[in-house]
Short mmCIF file of C-alpha atoms in Angstrom, two decimals:
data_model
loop_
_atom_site.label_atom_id
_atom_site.label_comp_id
_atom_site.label_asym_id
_atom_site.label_seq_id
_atom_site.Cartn_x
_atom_site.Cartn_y
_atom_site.Cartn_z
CA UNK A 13 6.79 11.30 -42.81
CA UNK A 14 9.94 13.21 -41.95
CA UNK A 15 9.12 16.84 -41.89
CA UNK A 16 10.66 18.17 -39.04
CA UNK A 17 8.95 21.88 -38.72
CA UNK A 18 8.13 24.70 -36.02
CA UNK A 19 6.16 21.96 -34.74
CA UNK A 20 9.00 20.23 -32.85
CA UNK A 21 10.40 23.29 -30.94
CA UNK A 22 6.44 24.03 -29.70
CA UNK A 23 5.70 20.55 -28.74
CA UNK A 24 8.89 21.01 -26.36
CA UNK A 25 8.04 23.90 -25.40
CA UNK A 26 4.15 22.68 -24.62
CA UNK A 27 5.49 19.35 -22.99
CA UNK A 28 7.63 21.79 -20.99
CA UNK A 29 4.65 23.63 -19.86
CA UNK A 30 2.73 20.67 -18.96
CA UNK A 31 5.35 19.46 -16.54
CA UNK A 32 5.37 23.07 -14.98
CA UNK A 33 1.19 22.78 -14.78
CA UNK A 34 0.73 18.97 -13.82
CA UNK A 35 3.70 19.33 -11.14
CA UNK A 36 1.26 22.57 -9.82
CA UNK A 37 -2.07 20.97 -9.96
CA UNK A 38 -1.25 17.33 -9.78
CA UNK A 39 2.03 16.04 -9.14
CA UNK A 40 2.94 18.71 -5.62
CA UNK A 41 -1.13 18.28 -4.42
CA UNK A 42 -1.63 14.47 -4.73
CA UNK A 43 1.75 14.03 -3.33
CA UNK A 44 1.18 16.43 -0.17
CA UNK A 45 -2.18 13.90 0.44
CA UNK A 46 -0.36 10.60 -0.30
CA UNK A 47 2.34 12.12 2.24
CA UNK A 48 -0.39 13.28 5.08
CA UNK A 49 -2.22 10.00 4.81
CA UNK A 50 1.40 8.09 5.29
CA UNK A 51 1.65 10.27 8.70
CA UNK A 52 -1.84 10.14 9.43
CA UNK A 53 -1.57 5.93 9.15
CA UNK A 54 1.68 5.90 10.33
CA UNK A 55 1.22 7.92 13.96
CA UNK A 56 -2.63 6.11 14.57
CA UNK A 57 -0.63 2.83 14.25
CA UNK A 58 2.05 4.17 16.36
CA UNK A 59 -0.89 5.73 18.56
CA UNK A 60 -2.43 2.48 18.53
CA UNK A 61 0.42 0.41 19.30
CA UNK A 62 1.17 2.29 22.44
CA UNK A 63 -2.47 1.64 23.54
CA UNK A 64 -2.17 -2.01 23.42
CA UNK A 65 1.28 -1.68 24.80
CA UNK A 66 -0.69 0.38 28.05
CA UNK A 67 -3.56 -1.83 27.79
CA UNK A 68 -1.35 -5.01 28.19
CA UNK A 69 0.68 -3.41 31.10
CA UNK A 70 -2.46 -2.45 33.07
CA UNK A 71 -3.93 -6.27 32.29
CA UNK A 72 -0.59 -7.49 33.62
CA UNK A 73 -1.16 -5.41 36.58
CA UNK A 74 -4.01 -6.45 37.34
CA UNK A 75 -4.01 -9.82 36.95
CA UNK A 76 -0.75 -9.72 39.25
CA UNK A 77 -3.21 -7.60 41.76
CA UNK A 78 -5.90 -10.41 41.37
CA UNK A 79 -3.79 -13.55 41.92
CA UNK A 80 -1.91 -11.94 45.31
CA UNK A 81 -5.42 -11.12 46.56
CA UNK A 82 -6.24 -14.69 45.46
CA UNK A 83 -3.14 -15.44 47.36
CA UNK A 84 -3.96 -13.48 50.62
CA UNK A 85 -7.51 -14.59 50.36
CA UNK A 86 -6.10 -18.10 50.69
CA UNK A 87 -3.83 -17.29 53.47
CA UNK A 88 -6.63 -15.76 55.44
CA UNK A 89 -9.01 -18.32 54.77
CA UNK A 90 -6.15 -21.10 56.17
CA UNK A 91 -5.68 -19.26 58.98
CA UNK A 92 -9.35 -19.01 60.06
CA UNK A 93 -9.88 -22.50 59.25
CA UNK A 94 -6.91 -23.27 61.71
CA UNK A 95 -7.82 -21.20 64.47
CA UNK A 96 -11.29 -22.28 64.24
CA UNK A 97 -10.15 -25.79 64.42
CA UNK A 98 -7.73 -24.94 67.50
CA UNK A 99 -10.84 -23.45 68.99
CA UNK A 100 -13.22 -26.21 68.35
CA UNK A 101 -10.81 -28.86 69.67
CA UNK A 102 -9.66 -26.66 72.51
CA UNK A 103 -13.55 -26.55 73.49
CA UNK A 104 -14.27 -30.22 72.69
CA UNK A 105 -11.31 -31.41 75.64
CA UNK A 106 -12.78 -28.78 77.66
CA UNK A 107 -16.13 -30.52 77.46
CA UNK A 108 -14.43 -33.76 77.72
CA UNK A 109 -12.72 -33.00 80.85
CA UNK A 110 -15.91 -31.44 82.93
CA UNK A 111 -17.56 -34.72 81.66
CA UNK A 112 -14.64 -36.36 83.17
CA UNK A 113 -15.26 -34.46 86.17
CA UNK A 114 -18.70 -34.62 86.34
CA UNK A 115 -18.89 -38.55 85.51
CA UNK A 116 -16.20 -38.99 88.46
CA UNK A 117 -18.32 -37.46 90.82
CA UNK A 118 -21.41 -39.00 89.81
CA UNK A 119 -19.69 -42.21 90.26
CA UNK A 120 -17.67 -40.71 94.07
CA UNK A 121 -21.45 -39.71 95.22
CA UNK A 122 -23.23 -43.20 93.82
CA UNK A 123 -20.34 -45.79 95.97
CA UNK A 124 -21.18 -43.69 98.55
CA UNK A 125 -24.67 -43.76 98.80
CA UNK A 126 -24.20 -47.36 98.11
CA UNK A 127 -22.11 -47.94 101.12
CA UNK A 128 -24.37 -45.73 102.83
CA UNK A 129 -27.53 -48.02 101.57
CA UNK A 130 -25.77 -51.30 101.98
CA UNK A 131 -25.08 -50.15 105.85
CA UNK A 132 -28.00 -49.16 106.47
CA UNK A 133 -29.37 -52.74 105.10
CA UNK A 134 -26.82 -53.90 107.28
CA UNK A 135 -28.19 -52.57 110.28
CA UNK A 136 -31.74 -53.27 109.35
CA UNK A 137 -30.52 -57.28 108.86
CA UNK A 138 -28.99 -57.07 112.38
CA UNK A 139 -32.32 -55.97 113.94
CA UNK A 140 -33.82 -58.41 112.14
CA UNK A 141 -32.19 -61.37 112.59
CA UNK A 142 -32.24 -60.09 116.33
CA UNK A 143 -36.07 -59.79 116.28
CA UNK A 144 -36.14 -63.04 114.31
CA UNK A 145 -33.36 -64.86 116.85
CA UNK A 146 -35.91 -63.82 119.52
CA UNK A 147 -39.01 -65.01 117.97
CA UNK A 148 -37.23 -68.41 117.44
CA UNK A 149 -35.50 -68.72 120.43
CA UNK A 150 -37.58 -66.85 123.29
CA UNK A 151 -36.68 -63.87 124.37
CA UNK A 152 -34.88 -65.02 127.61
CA UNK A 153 -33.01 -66.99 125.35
CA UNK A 154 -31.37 -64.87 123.22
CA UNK A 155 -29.72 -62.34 125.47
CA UNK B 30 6.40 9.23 -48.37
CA UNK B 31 2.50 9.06 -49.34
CA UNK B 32 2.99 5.16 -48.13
CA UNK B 33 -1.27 4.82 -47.13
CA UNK B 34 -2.01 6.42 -49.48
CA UNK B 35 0.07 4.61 -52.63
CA UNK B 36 -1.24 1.35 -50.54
CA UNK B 37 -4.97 2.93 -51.32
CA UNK B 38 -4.27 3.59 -54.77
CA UNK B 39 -3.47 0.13 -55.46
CA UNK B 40 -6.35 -1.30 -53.65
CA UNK B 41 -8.54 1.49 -55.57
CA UNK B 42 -11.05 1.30 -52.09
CA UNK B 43 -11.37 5.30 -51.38
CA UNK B 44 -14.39 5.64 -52.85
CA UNK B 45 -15.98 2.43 -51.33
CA UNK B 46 -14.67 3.00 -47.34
CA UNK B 47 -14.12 6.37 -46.69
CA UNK B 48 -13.72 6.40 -43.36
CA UNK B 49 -10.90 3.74 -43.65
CA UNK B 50 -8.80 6.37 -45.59
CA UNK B 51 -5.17 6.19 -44.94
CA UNK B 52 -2.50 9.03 -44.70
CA UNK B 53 0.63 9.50 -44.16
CA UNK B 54 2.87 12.51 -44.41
CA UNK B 55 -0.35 14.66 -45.37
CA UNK B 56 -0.12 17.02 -42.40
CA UNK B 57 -2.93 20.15 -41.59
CA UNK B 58 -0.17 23.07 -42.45
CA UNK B 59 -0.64 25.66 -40.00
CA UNK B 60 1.51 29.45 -40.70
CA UNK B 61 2.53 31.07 -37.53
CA UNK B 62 4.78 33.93 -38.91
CA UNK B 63 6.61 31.91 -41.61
CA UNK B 64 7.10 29.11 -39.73
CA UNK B 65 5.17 25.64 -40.61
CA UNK B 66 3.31 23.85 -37.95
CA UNK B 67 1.19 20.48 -38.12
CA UNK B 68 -2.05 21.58 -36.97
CA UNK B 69 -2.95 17.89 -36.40
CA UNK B 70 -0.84 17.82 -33.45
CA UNK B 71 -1.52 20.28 -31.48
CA UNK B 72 -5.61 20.15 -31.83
CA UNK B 73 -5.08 16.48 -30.88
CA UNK B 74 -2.35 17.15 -28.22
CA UNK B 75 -4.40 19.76 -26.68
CA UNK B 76 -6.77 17.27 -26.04
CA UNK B 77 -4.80 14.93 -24.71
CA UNK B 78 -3.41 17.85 -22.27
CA UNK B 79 -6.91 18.88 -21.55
CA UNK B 80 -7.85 15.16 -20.54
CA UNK B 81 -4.93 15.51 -18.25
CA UNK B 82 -5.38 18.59 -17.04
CA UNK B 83 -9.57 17.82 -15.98
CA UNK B 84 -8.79 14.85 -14.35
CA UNK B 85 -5.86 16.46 -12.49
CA UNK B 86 -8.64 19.03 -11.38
CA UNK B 87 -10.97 16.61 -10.61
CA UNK B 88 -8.87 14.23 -8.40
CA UNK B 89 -7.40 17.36 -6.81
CA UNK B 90 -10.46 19.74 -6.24
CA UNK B 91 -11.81 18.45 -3.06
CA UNK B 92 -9.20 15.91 -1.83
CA UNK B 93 -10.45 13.37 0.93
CA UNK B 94 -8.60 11.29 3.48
CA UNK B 95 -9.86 7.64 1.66
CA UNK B 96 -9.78 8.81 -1.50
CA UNK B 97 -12.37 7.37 -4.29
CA UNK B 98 -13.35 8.07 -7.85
CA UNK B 99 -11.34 10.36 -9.56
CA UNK B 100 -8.84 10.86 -6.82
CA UNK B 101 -8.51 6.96 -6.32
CA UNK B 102 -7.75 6.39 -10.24
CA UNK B 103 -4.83 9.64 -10.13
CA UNK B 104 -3.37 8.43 -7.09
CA UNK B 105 -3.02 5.07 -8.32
CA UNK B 106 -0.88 6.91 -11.60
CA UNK B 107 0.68 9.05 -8.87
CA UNK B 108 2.18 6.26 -7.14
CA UNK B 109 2.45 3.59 -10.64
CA UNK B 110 4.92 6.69 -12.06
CA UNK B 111 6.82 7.44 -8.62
CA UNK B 112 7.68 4.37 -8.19
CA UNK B 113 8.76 3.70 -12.20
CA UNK B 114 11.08 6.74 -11.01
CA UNK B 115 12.08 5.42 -7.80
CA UNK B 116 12.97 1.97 -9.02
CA UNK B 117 14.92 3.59 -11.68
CA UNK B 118 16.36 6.49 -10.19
CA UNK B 119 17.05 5.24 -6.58
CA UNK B 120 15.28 6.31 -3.64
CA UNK B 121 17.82 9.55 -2.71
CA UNK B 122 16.92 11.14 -5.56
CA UNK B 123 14.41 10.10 -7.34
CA UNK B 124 11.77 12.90 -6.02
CA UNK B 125 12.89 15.98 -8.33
CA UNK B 126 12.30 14.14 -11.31
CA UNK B 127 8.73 12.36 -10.03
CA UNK B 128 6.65 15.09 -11.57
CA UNK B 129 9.09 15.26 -15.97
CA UNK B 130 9.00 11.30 -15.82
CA UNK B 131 5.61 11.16 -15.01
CA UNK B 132 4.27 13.64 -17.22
CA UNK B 133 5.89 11.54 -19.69
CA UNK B 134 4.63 8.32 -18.99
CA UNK B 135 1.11 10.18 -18.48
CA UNK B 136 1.33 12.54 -21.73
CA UNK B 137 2.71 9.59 -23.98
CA UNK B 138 0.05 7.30 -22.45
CA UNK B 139 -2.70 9.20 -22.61
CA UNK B 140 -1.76 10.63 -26.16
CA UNK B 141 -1.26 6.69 -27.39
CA UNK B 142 -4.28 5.62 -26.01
CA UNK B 143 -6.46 8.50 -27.85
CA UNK B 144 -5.32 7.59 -30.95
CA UNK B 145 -6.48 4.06 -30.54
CA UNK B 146 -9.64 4.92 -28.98
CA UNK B 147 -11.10 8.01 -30.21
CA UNK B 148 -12.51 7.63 -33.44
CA UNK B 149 -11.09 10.87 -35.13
CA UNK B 150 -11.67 10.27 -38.10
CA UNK B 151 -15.47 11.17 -37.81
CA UNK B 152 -13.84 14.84 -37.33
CA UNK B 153 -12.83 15.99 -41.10
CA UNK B 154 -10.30 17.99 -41.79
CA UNK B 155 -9.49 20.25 -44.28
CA UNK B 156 -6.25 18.18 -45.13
CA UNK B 157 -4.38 15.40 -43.04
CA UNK B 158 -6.33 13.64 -40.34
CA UNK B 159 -6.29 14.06 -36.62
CA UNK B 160 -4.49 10.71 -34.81
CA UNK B 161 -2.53 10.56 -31.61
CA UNK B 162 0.23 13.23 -31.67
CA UNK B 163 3.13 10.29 -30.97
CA UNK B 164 2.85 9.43 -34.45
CA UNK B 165 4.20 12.51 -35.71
CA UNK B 166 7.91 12.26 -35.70
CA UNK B 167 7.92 15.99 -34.75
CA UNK B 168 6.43 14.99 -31.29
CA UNK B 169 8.62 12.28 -29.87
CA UNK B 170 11.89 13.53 -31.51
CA UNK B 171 11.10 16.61 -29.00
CA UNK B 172 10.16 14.33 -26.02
CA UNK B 173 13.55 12.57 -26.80
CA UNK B 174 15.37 15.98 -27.00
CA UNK B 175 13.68 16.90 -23.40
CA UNK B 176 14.77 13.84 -22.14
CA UNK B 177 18.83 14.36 -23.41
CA UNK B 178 18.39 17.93 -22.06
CA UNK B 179 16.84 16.29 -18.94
CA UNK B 180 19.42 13.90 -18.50
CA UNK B 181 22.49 16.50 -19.44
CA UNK B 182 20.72 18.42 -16.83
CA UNK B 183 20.88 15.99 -14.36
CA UNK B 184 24.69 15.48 -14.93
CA UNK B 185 25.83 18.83 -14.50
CA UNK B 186 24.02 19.32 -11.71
CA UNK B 187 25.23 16.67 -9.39
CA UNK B 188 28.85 16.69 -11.32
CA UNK B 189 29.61 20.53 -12.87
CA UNK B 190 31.93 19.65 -15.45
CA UNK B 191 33.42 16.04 -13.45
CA UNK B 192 29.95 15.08 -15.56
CA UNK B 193 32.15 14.99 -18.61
CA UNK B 194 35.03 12.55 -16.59
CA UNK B 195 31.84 9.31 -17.98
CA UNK B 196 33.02 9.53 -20.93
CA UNK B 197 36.72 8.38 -20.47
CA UNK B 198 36.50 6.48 -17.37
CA UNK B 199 36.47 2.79 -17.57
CA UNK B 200 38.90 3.56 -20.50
CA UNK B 201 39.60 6.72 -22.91
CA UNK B 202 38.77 4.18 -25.63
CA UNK B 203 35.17 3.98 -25.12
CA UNK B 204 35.16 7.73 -25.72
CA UNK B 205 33.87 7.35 -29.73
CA UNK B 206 31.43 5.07 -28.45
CA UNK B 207 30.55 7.42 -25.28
CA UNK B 208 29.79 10.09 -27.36
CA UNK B 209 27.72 8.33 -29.94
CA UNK B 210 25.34 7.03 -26.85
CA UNK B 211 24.62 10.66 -26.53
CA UNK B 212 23.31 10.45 -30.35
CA UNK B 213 21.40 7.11 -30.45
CA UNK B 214 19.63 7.39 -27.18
CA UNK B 215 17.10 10.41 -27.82
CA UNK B 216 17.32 8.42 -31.79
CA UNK B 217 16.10 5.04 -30.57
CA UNK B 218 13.52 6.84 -27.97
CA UNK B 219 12.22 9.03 -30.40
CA UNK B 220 12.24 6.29 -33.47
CA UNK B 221 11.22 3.37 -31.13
CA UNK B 222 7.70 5.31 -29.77
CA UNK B 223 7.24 7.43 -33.67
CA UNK B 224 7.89 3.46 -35.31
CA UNK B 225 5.95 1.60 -33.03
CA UNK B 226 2.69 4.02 -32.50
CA UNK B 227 2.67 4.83 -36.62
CA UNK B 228 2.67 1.32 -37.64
CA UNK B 229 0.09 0.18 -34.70
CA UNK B 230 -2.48 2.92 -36.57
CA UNK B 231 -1.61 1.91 -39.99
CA UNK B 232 -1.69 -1.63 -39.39
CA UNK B 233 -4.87 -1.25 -38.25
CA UNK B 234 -6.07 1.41 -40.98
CA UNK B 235 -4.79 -1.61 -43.56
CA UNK B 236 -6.58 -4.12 -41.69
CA UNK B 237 -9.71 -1.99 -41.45
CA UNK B 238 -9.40 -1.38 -45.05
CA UNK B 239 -9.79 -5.31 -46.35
CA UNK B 240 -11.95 -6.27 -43.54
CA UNK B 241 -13.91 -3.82 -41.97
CA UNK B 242 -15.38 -5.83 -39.38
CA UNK B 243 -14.42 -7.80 -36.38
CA UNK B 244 -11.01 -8.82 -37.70
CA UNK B 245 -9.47 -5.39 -36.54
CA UNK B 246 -10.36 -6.15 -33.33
CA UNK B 247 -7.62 -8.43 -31.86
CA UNK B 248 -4.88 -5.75 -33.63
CA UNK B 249 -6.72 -2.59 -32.22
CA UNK B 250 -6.03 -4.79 -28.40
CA UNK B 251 -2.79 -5.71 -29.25
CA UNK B 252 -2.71 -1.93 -30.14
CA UNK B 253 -3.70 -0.31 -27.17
CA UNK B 254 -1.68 -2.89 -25.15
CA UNK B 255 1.59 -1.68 -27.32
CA UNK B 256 0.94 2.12 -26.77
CA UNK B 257 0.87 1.38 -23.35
CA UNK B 258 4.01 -0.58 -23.41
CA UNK B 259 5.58 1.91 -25.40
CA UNK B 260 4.58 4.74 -22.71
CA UNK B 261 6.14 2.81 -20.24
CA UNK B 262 9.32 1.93 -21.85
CA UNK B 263 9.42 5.33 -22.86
CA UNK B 264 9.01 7.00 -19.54
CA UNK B 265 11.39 4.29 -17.90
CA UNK B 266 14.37 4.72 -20.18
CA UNK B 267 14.17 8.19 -19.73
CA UNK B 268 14.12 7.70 -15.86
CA UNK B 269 17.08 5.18 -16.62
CA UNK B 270 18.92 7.25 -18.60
CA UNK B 271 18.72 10.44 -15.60
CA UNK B 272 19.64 7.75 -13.16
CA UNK B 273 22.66 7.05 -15.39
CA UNK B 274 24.20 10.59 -15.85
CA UNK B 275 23.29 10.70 -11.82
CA UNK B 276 25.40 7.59 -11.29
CA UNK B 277 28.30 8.01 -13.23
CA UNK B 278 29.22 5.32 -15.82
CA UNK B 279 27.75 1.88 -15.12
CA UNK B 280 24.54 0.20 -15.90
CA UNK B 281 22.72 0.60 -19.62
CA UNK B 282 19.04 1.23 -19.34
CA UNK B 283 18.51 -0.49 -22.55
CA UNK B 284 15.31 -1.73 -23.25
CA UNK B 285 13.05 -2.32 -26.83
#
């Protein structure tokens, strides 16, 4: 069980060889693609991390862009809601007041032609009671 | 120390289950200009490397961005090893030693996990048997050496010769037992992977020899779950023990 022999020296030897070989055409190729895939993974994440970081920026942006707009959208609408309501008020006293005017003079013209009408009827009650004072009386009578 | 096969003797069971044949210390003797070699080893070692060496191939032949198959499975032992050495070593410098620690762990693995899977003993040989090459002493008492070298290595490195200032610093009195730690690490890593992966295979032989059906079973899981423990504790001591001679005195990496 014990023999030690030329064996022992060869099997070094052989073993020593191996290592030389398997370093060649396993242990230096393997590695090299275990080290490129590292890199590879390693600068896609890196890659890919700098996308998001972009694509958050630019969604940042441009929700910022969206909600000012929102914002002047607002403001504009406001402000053409509050001229439009100047304007429509503005008109609606303007209408008011010719109305006014209008309804005043309606009213001037109507006393008038009442007075006008109730002298008239005036007059024609004079000559009438006159014609009727005559009739009654005789005309001799009633001058 | 024919221990299988005195076990067979007395059981007298050869000639009824061959294929449940048990040896130990019966090695395939191999001559390379004088010097003695366990055949055994290597033909099942080479195996192992060649398993290693495909799938390497494979997973690195036509590499995609999202990997899958092949490249998937050696990735995941890519990173399962680098990080053994990183938690160990320490993220400054844990890369130079990604690719000795994880052949380790890989090699030791792969190499445990063949003996306990591959039926070998369908493939007859002329004498010994083929079984994972951690259970021949020979093979982890040369990991262990590799990994004393390794971590020696390490030392002088970062420290030139301030490497040697561990062994008296808390206190010159440690020194015997400074030195000895140099002895009874690559010892208990080499003993602790030999002990545990031999006795996992002959546990199993015995049990395969009195009851060859079913009743294995549980011990072969509890055997492939211990070779891959003992990969792992193997590969991380080793790691523990570089990150040690890196550091200075301090922590002990000990583990079972």
């Amino acid at each position: 069980m014990f023999d030690f022999d030329a064996t022992l020296p060869l099997v070094a030897i052989q073993f020593l060889l191996l290592v030389v070989v398997l370093n060649a055409v396993f242990f230096k190729p393997l590695s090299k693609v275990l080290s490129d895939r590292q890199d590879y993974v390693s600068s896609n994440n890196t890659e890919a991390r700098e996308r998001q970081d972009k694509a958050k920026r630019l969604a940042q942006d441009y929700s910022e862009k969206l909600s000012s707009s929102r914002r002047q959208s607002q403001t504009i609408i406001t402000d053409a809601q509050t001229a439009a309501q100047k304007q429509s008020s503005a008109q609606v006293a303007e209408a008011q007041r010719k109305l006014q005017e209008q309804a005043t003079s309606i009213q001037l013209e109507l006393e008038q032609q009442k007075q006008a009408a109730f002298s008239a009827l005036e007059k024609e009650v004079d000559t009438l009671s006159q014609q009727l004072l005559k009739k009654l009386l005789g005309p001799e009578l009633a001058r | 120390m024919h221990f299988g096969s005195l076990l067979l003797n007395s059981f007298e069971l050869q000639h009824l289950l061959p294929s449940a044949k048990l040896e130990v210390g019966h090695h395939l003797y191999w001559q390379l200009g004088g010097l003695h070699l366990h055949g055994q080893v290597f033909i099942t070692s080479w195996i192992v490397i060649g398993l290693l060496l495909i799938a390497s191939f494979a997973a690195t032949r036509n590499v995609q961005r999202i990997p899958s198959g092949i490249q998937n499975l050696m990735e995941y032992a890519l990173e399962f090893v680098r990080d053994l050495t990183k938690n160990q070593i320490g993220e400054k410098e844990y890369r130079p030693w990604v690719p000795f620690v994880g052949t380790l762990f890989l090699f030791i693995f792969v190499a445990n996990w063949s003996g306990a899977l591959v039926p070998w003993k369908l493939l007859r040989l002329p004498e010994g048997e083929l079984a994972a090459p951690t259970n021949d002493i020979n093979t982890t008492v040369a990991l262990a050496l590799l990994v004393s070298l390794a971590y020696f290595y390490a030392g002088f490195k970062k420290k030139g010769l301030g490497y040697f200032a561990k062994y008296v610093q808390p206190t010159p009195v440690l020194l015997p037992i400074a030195i000895l730690e140099d002895f009874t690490k690559p010892l208990s890593l080499s003993f602790r992977l030999f002990g545990n992966i031999l006795a996992d295979e002959l546990v199993v032989g015995v049990l395969v020899l009195l009851v060859p059906l079913f009743v294995p079973l549980p011990v072969m899981l509890l055997g492939l779950f211990t070779s891959a423990i003992q990969a792992l504790v193997f590969a991380t001591l080793a790691a523990a023990y570089i990150h040690e001679a890196l550091e200075g005195h301090g922590e002990e990496g000990e583990a079972h």
